[in-house]
Amino acid sequence: QQQVKQSPQSLIVQKGGISIINCAYENTAFDYFPWYQQFPGKGPALLIAIRPDVSEKKEGRFTISFNKSAKQFSLHIMDSQPGDSATYFCAAGRVDKFYFGSGTKLNVKP
Amino acid sequence: GAGVSQTPSNKVTEKGKYVELRCDPISGHTALYWYRQSLGQGPEFLIYFQGTGAADDSGLPNDRFFAVRPEGSVSTLKIQRTERGDSAVYLCASSRGQGSYEQYFGPGTRLTVT
C-alpha cells in the first residue's frame, strides 16, 4: 500500500505564478510532513515542514497547507522563479522513518 | 559547516560482486538513515540508526543488504551478491536525534550493477 500519494507528476508554471503540489497520506499516526527540493545529481534538500497541530506554515515564498481530517497537505510556491525548477517531494512519517511521494517535476518558464 | 558526505559518488560493479557504500553524517548528529532512490521515484527508506544500533531495519529488501555504524558516526551500507535490480542512488541522511525530525541528505552514491 502506497503510504504517500503525490500529484501532479509534472507541472509547468510561468514566472511569477503560483505552483501547487498536493499530497495525501494513509497513516494517521504520522506526525511530521516535510517537503524536499531536489536538483539533478544532488540529494534532497529540506524546504519546509509542518506538524499536524497547525493548518498552515509559511516560510518566505513557500507555504504548506495541512488538512488533518482529509489526510492531505500541499505546497504552494508563490512568485515562482526559473531557479525553482526542480523535483519536489513530499514526505510523511515519524522520527524513525519517512515515506516519500513519487515527486513532482516543476518547470518555471521565464 | 560540513554537510552529509557520501563516498564513492559513483560505483559501477558486476553482477554478483560485493560493494560497500560509506556515509559521513553531520558532526554531532546521532540519528542516521539510509534510503534508496530509483530513477523517477522518491527515496525509499532502508534503515535507521540511533547511535550505534539499528533502531529500524524494516526497509532492507533482503538479507543481501546490511548496514553498520560501529562508533555511532560513520555508517557503511554493504550489499552482497549484487543484482542488476540493486542499481539506484543510495542516499544517506542524518539528524540531531533526540526527537528531532529534520533530516539532512547527502548527495548520494549512484550504484550501477552491470
PDB file of N, CA, C and O in Angstrom, chain A residues 31-32 36 38 41-46 51 89 93-103, chain B residues 33 35 37 40-45 48 56 58 91 99-108:
ATOM      1  N   ASP A  31       3.311  12.143  12.135  1.00  0.00           N
ATOM      2  CA  ASP A  31       3.253  13.419  12.839  1.00  0.00           C
ATOM      3  C   ASP A  31       4.256  14.438  12.324  1.00  0.00           C
ATOM      4  O   ASP A  31       4.572  15.413  13.023  1.00  0.00           O
ATOM      5  N   TYR A  32       4.767  14.216  11.122  1.00  0.00           N
ATOM      6  CA  TYR A  32       5.719  15.170  10.555  1.00  0.00           C
ATOM      7  C   TYR A  32       5.604  15.100   9.044  1.00  0.00           C
ATOM      8  O   TYR A  32       5.587  14.006   8.470  1.00  0.00           O
ATOM      9  N   TYR A  36      10.704  18.376   0.304  1.00  0.00           N
ATOM     10  CA  TYR A  36      12.092  18.425  -0.117  1.00  0.00           C
ATOM     11  C   TYR A  36      12.175  18.886  -1.569  1.00  0.00           C
ATOM     12  O   TYR A  36      11.309  18.593  -2.384  1.00  0.00           O
ATOM     13  N   GLN A  38      14.789  18.763  -4.903  1.00  0.00           N
ATOM     14  CA  GLN A  38      15.941  18.024  -5.393  1.00  0.00           C
ATOM     15  C   GLN A  38      16.310  18.479  -6.794  1.00  0.00           C
ATOM     16  O   GLN A  38      15.472  18.466  -7.700  1.00  0.00           O
ATOM     17  N   GLY A  41      21.264  15.217  -9.801  1.00  0.00           N
ATOM     18  CA  GLY A  41      22.582  14.854  -9.296  1.00  0.00           C
ATOM     19  C   GLY A  41      22.844  15.256  -7.857  1.00  0.00           C
ATOM     20  O   GLY A  41      23.967  15.067  -7.358  1.00  0.00           O
ATOM     21  N   LYS A  42      21.844  15.797  -7.188  1.00  0.00           N
ATOM     22  CA  LYS A  42      22.006  16.239  -5.799  1.00  0.00           C
ATOM     23  C   LYS A  42      21.057  15.457  -4.898  1.00  0.00           C
ATOM     24  O   LYS A  42      20.083  14.852  -5.351  1.00  0.00           O
ATOM     25  N   GLY A  43      21.361  15.496  -3.595  1.00  0.00           N
ATOM     26  CA  GLY A  43      20.439  14.905  -2.646  1.00  0.00           C
ATOM     27  C   GLY A  43      19.279  15.838  -2.360  1.00  0.00           C
ATOM     28  O   GLY A  43      19.353  17.044  -2.623  1.00  0.00           O
ATOM     29  N   PRO A  44      18.175  15.311  -1.831  1.00  0.00           N
ATOM     30  CA  PRO A  44      17.039  16.163  -1.477  1.00  0.00           C
ATOM     31  C   PRO A  44      17.440  17.168  -0.393  1.00  0.00           C
ATOM     32  O   PRO A  44      18.182  16.836   0.530  1.00  0.00           O
ATOM     33  N   ALA A  45      16.922  18.400  -0.508  1.00  0.00           N
ATOM     34  CA  ALA A  45      17.182  19.453   0.470  1.00  0.00           C
ATOM     35  C   ALA A  45      15.871  19.840   1.139  1.00  0.00           C
ATOM     36  O   ALA A  45      14.876  20.106   0.451  1.00  0.00           O
ATOM     37  N   LEU A  46      15.874  19.870   2.464  1.00  0.00           N
ATOM     38  CA  LEU A  46      14.672  20.210   3.213  1.00  0.00           C
ATOM     39  C   LEU A  46      14.262  21.652   2.926  1.00  0.00           C
ATOM     40  O   LEU A  46      15.052  22.579   3.076  1.00  0.00           O
ATOM     41  N   ARG A  51       3.918  20.197  11.369  1.00  0.00           N
ATOM     42  CA  ARG A  51       3.403  19.198  12.291  1.00  0.00           C
ATOM     43  C   ARG A  51       1.877  19.251  12.228  1.00  0.00           C
ATOM     44  O   ARG A  51       1.301  20.278  11.876  1.00  0.00           O
ATOM     45  N   PHE A  89       9.521  16.697  -3.553  1.00  0.00           N
ATOM     46  CA  PHE A  89       8.989  15.502  -2.913  1.00  0.00           C
ATOM     47  C   PHE A  89       8.305  15.884  -1.611  1.00  0.00           C
ATOM     48  O   PHE A  89       8.883  16.611  -0.785  1.00  0.00           O
ATOM     49  N   GLY A  93       5.693  10.928   7.966  1.00  0.00           N
ATOM     50  CA  GLY A  93       6.209   9.861   8.804  1.00  0.00           C
ATOM     51  C   GLY A  93       6.370  10.265  10.242  1.00  0.00           C
ATOM     52  O   GLY A  93       5.719  11.210  10.713  1.00  0.00           O
ATOM     53  N   ARG A  94       7.212   9.515  10.914  1.00  0.00           N
ATOM     54  CA  ARG A  94       7.569   9.789  12.287  1.00  0.00           C
ATOM     55  C   ARG A  94       9.087   9.878  12.368  1.00  0.00           C
ATOM     56  O   ARG A  94       9.767   9.748  11.363  1.00  0.00           O
ATOM     57  N   VAL A  95       9.613  10.093  13.541  1.00  0.00           N
ATOM     58  CA  VAL A  95      11.041  10.396  13.676  1.00  0.00           C
ATOM     59  C   VAL A  95      11.925   9.271  13.134  1.00  0.00           C
ATOM     60  O   VAL A  95      13.042   9.506  12.699  1.00  0.00           O
ATOM     61  N   ASP A  96      11.404   8.044  13.154  1.00  0.00           N
ATOM     62  CA  ASP A  96      12.248   6.922  12.762  1.00  0.00           C
ATOM     63  C   ASP A  96      12.171   6.580  11.278  1.00  0.00           C
ATOM     64  O   ASP A  96      12.981   5.807  10.790  1.00  0.00           O
ATOM     65  N   LYS A  97      11.211   7.162  10.558  1.00  0.00           N
ATOM     66  CA  LYS A  97      11.026   6.712   9.174  1.00  0.00           C
ATOM     67  C   LYS A  97      10.126   7.679   8.418  1.00  0.00           C
ATOM     68  O   LYS A  97       9.072   8.060   8.919  1.00  0.00           O
ATOM     69  N   PHE A  98      10.552   8.059   7.211  1.00  0.00           N
ATOM     70  CA  PHE A  98       9.713   8.867   6.332  1.00  0.00           C
ATOM     71  C   PHE A  98       9.298   8.025   5.135  1.00  0.00           C
ATOM     72  O   PHE A  98      10.070   7.204   4.644  1.00  0.00           O
ATOM     73  N   TYR A  99       8.085   8.293   4.649  1.00  0.00           N
ATOM     74  CA  TYR A  99       7.625   7.752   3.388  1.00  0.00           C
ATOM     75  C   TYR A  99       7.520   8.919   2.417  1.00  0.00           C
ATOM     76  O   TYR A  99       6.922   9.947   2.748  1.00  0.00           O
ATOM     77  N   PHE A 100       8.125   8.763   1.246  1.00  0.00           N
ATOM     78  CA  PHE A 100       8.167   9.844   0.272  1.00  0.00           C
ATOM     79  C   PHE A 100       7.144   9.629  -0.833  1.00  0.00           C
ATOM     80  O   PHE A 100       6.845   8.489  -1.222  1.00  0.00           O
ATOM     81  N   GLY A 101       6.632  10.746  -1.363  1.00  0.00           N
ATOM     82  CA  GLY A 101       5.846  10.696  -2.575  1.00  0.00           C
ATOM     83  C   GLY A 101       6.742  10.435  -3.767  1.00  0.00           C
ATOM     84  O   GLY A 101       7.970  10.397  -3.651  1.00  0.00           O
ATOM     85  N   SER A 102       6.119  10.293  -4.923  1.00  0.00           N
ATOM     86  CA  SER A 102       6.860   9.920  -6.131  1.00  0.00           C
ATOM     87  C   SER A 102       7.475  11.119  -6.845  1.00  0.00           C
ATOM     88  O   SER A 102       8.181  10.947  -7.831  1.00  0.00           O
ATOM     89  N   GLY A 103       7.202  12.325  -6.361  1.00  0.00           N
ATOM     90  CA  GLY A 103       7.867  13.500  -6.905  1.00  0.00           C
ATOM     91  C   GLY A 103       7.055  14.260  -7.929  1.00  0.00           C
ATOM     92  O   GLY A 103       6.226  13.694  -8.649  1.00  0.00           O
TER      93      GLY A 103
ATOM     94  N   TYR B  33      20.161   7.692   8.604  1.00  0.00           N
ATOM     95  CA  TYR B  33      19.189   6.969   7.793  1.00  0.00           C
ATOM     96  C   TYR B  33      19.817   6.629   6.433  1.00  0.00           C
ATOM     97  O   TYR B  33      20.558   7.429   5.870  1.00  0.00           O
ATOM     98  N   TYR B  35      18.480   5.552   2.539  1.00  0.00           N
ATOM     99  CA  TYR B  35      17.362   5.450   1.615  1.00  0.00           C
ATOM    100  C   TYR B  35      17.901   4.987   0.263  1.00  0.00           C
ATOM    101  O   TYR B  35      19.076   5.153  -0.053  1.00  0.00           O
ATOM    102  N   GLN B  37      16.945   5.447  -3.898  1.00  0.00           N
ATOM    103  CA  GLN B  37      16.107   6.193  -4.846  1.00  0.00           C
ATOM    104  C   GLN B  37      16.318   5.642  -6.246  1.00  0.00           C
ATOM    105  O   GLN B  37      17.405   5.766  -6.813  1.00  0.00           O
ATOM    106  N   GLY B  40      13.351   8.391 -11.193  1.00  0.00           N
ATOM    107  CA  GLY B  40      11.997   8.900 -11.299  1.00  0.00           C
ATOM    108  C   GLY B  40      11.111   8.620 -10.104  1.00  0.00           C
ATOM    109  O   GLY B  40       9.899   8.838 -10.159  1.00  0.00           O
ATOM    110  N   GLN B  41      11.707   8.159  -9.014  1.00  0.00           N
ATOM    111  CA  GLN B  41      10.932   7.833  -7.818  1.00  0.00           C
ATOM    112  C   GLN B  41      11.418   8.633  -6.607  1.00  0.00           C
ATOM    113  O   GLN B  41      12.501   9.213  -6.621  1.00  0.00           O
ATOM    114  N   GLY B  42      10.620   8.617  -5.571  1.00  0.00           N
ATOM    115  CA  GLY B  42      11.042   9.226  -4.321  1.00  0.00           C
ATOM    116  C   GLY B  42      11.946   8.291  -3.539  1.00  0.00           C
ATOM    117  O   GLY B  42      11.980   7.084  -3.801  1.00  0.00           O
ATOM    118  N   PRO B  43      12.698   8.821  -2.585  1.00  0.00           N
ATOM    119  CA  PRO B  43      13.539   7.960  -1.742  1.00  0.00           C
ATOM    120  C   PRO B  43      12.706   6.917  -1.003  1.00  0.00           C
ATOM    121  O   PRO B  43      11.589   7.206  -0.550  1.00  0.00           O
ATOM    122  N   GLU B  44      13.278   5.737  -0.867  1.00  0.00           N
ATOM    123  CA  GLU B  44      12.616   4.631  -0.178  1.00  0.00           C
ATOM    124  C   GLU B  44      13.454   4.258   1.047  1.00  0.00           C
ATOM    125  O   GLU B  44      14.650   3.978   0.930  1.00  0.00           O
ATOM    126  N   PHE B  45      12.833   4.266   2.204  1.00  0.00           N
ATOM    127  CA  PHE B  45      13.528   4.002   3.463  1.00  0.00           C
ATOM    128  C   PHE B  45      14.134   2.608   3.487  1.00  0.00           C
ATOM    129  O   PHE B  45      13.505   1.623   3.080  1.00  0.00           O
ATOM    130  N   TYR B  48      17.386   2.785   9.803  1.00  0.00           N
ATOM    131  CA  TYR B  48      17.562   3.941  10.686  1.00  0.00           C
ATOM    132  C   TYR B  48      18.423   3.523  11.872  1.00  0.00           C
ATOM    133  O   TYR B  48      18.159   2.514  12.520  1.00  0.00           O
ATOM    134  N   ASP B  56      15.631   0.553  13.353  1.00  0.00           N
ATOM    135  CA  ASP B  56      14.582   0.097  12.436  1.00  0.00           C
ATOM    136  C   ASP B  56      15.253  -0.297  11.129  1.00  0.00           C
ATOM    137  O   ASP B  56      15.768   0.555  10.434  1.00  0.00           O
ATOM    138  N   SER B  58      13.545  -2.284   8.874  1.00  0.00           N
ATOM    139  CA  SER B  58      12.429  -2.916   8.168  1.00  0.00           C
ATOM    140  C   SER B  58      12.423  -2.649   6.671  1.00  0.00           C
ATOM    141  O   SER B  58      11.732  -3.337   5.924  1.00  0.00           O
ATOM    142  N   LEU B  91      21.010   7.031  -0.828  1.00  0.00           N
ATOM    143  CA  LEU B  91      21.090   8.293  -0.106  1.00  0.00           C
ATOM    144  C   LEU B  91      21.245   8.047   1.388  1.00  0.00           C
ATOM    145  O   LEU B  91      20.637   7.138   1.941  1.00  0.00           O
ATOM    146  N   GLY B  99      14.523  13.030  19.165  1.00  0.00           N
ATOM    147  CA  GLY B  99      13.218  13.517  18.739  1.00  0.00           C
ATOM    148  C   GLY B  99      13.234  14.555  17.647  1.00  0.00           C
ATOM    149  O   GLY B  99      12.181  15.028  17.234  1.00  0.00           O
ATOM    150  N   SER B 100      14.423  14.931  17.152  1.00  0.00           N
ATOM    151  CA  SER B 100      14.489  15.893  16.055  1.00  0.00           C
ATOM    152  C   SER B 100      14.100  15.206  14.749  1.00  0.00           C
ATOM    153  O   SER B 100      14.605  14.138  14.425  1.00  0.00           O
ATOM    154  N   TYR B 101      13.218  15.836  14.008  1.00  0.00           N
ATOM    155  CA  TYR B 101      12.698  15.231  12.797  1.00  0.00           C
ATOM    156  C   TYR B 101      13.427  15.692  11.546  1.00  0.00           C
ATOM    157  O   TYR B 101      13.285  15.087  10.492  1.00  0.00           O
ATOM    158  N   GLU B 102      14.206  16.747  11.589  1.00  0.00           N
ATOM    159  CA  GLU B 102      14.790  17.314  10.375  1.00  0.00           C
ATOM    160  C   GLU B 102      15.935  16.438   9.896  1.00  0.00           C
ATOM    161  O   GLU B 102      16.953  16.313  10.571  1.00  0.00           O
ATOM    162  N   GLN B 103      15.749  15.856   8.730  1.00  0.00           N
ATOM    163  CA  GLN B 103      16.753  15.009   8.131  1.00  0.00           C
ATOM    164  C   GLN B 103      17.472  15.770   7.024  1.00  0.00           C
ATOM    165  O   GLN B 103      16.842  16.378   6.170  1.00  0.00           O
ATOM    166  N   TYR B 104      18.799  15.687   7.053  1.00  0.00           N
ATOM    167  CA  TYR B 104      19.636  16.351   6.062  1.00  0.00           C
ATOM    168  C   TYR B 104      20.327  15.287   5.224  1.00  0.00           C
ATOM    169  O   TYR B 104      21.005  14.417   5.767  1.00  0.00           O
ATOM    170  N   PHE B 105      20.135  15.392   3.914  1.00  0.00           N
ATOM    171  CA  PHE B 105      20.601  14.357   2.998  1.00  0.00           C
ATOM    172  C   PHE B 105      21.981  14.666   2.429  1.00  0.00           C
ATOM    173  O   PHE B 105      22.341  15.826   2.203  1.00  0.00           O
ATOM    174  N   GLY B 106      22.713  13.610   2.148  1.00  0.00           N
ATOM    175  CA  GLY B 106      23.936  13.702   1.388  1.00  0.00           C
ATOM    176  C   GLY B 106      23.640  13.667  -0.106  1.00  0.00           C
ATOM    177  O   GLY B 106      22.477  13.539  -0.509  1.00  0.00           O
ATOM    178  N   PRO B 107      24.684  13.759  -0.941  1.00  0.00           N
ATOM    179  CA  PRO B 107      24.491  13.800  -2.392  1.00  0.00           C
ATOM    180  C   PRO B 107      24.184  12.442  -3.004  1.00  0.00           C
ATOM    181  O   PRO B 107      23.761  12.369  -4.159  1.00  0.00           O
ATOM    182  N   GLY B 108      24.400  11.383  -2.236  1.00  0.00           N
ATOM    183  CA  GLY B 108      24.088  10.051  -2.739  1.00  0.00           C
ATOM    184  C   GLY B 108      25.258   9.359  -3.414  1.00  0.00           C
ATOM    185  O   GLY B 108      26.236   9.995  -3.836  1.00  0.00           O
TER     186      GLY B 108
END
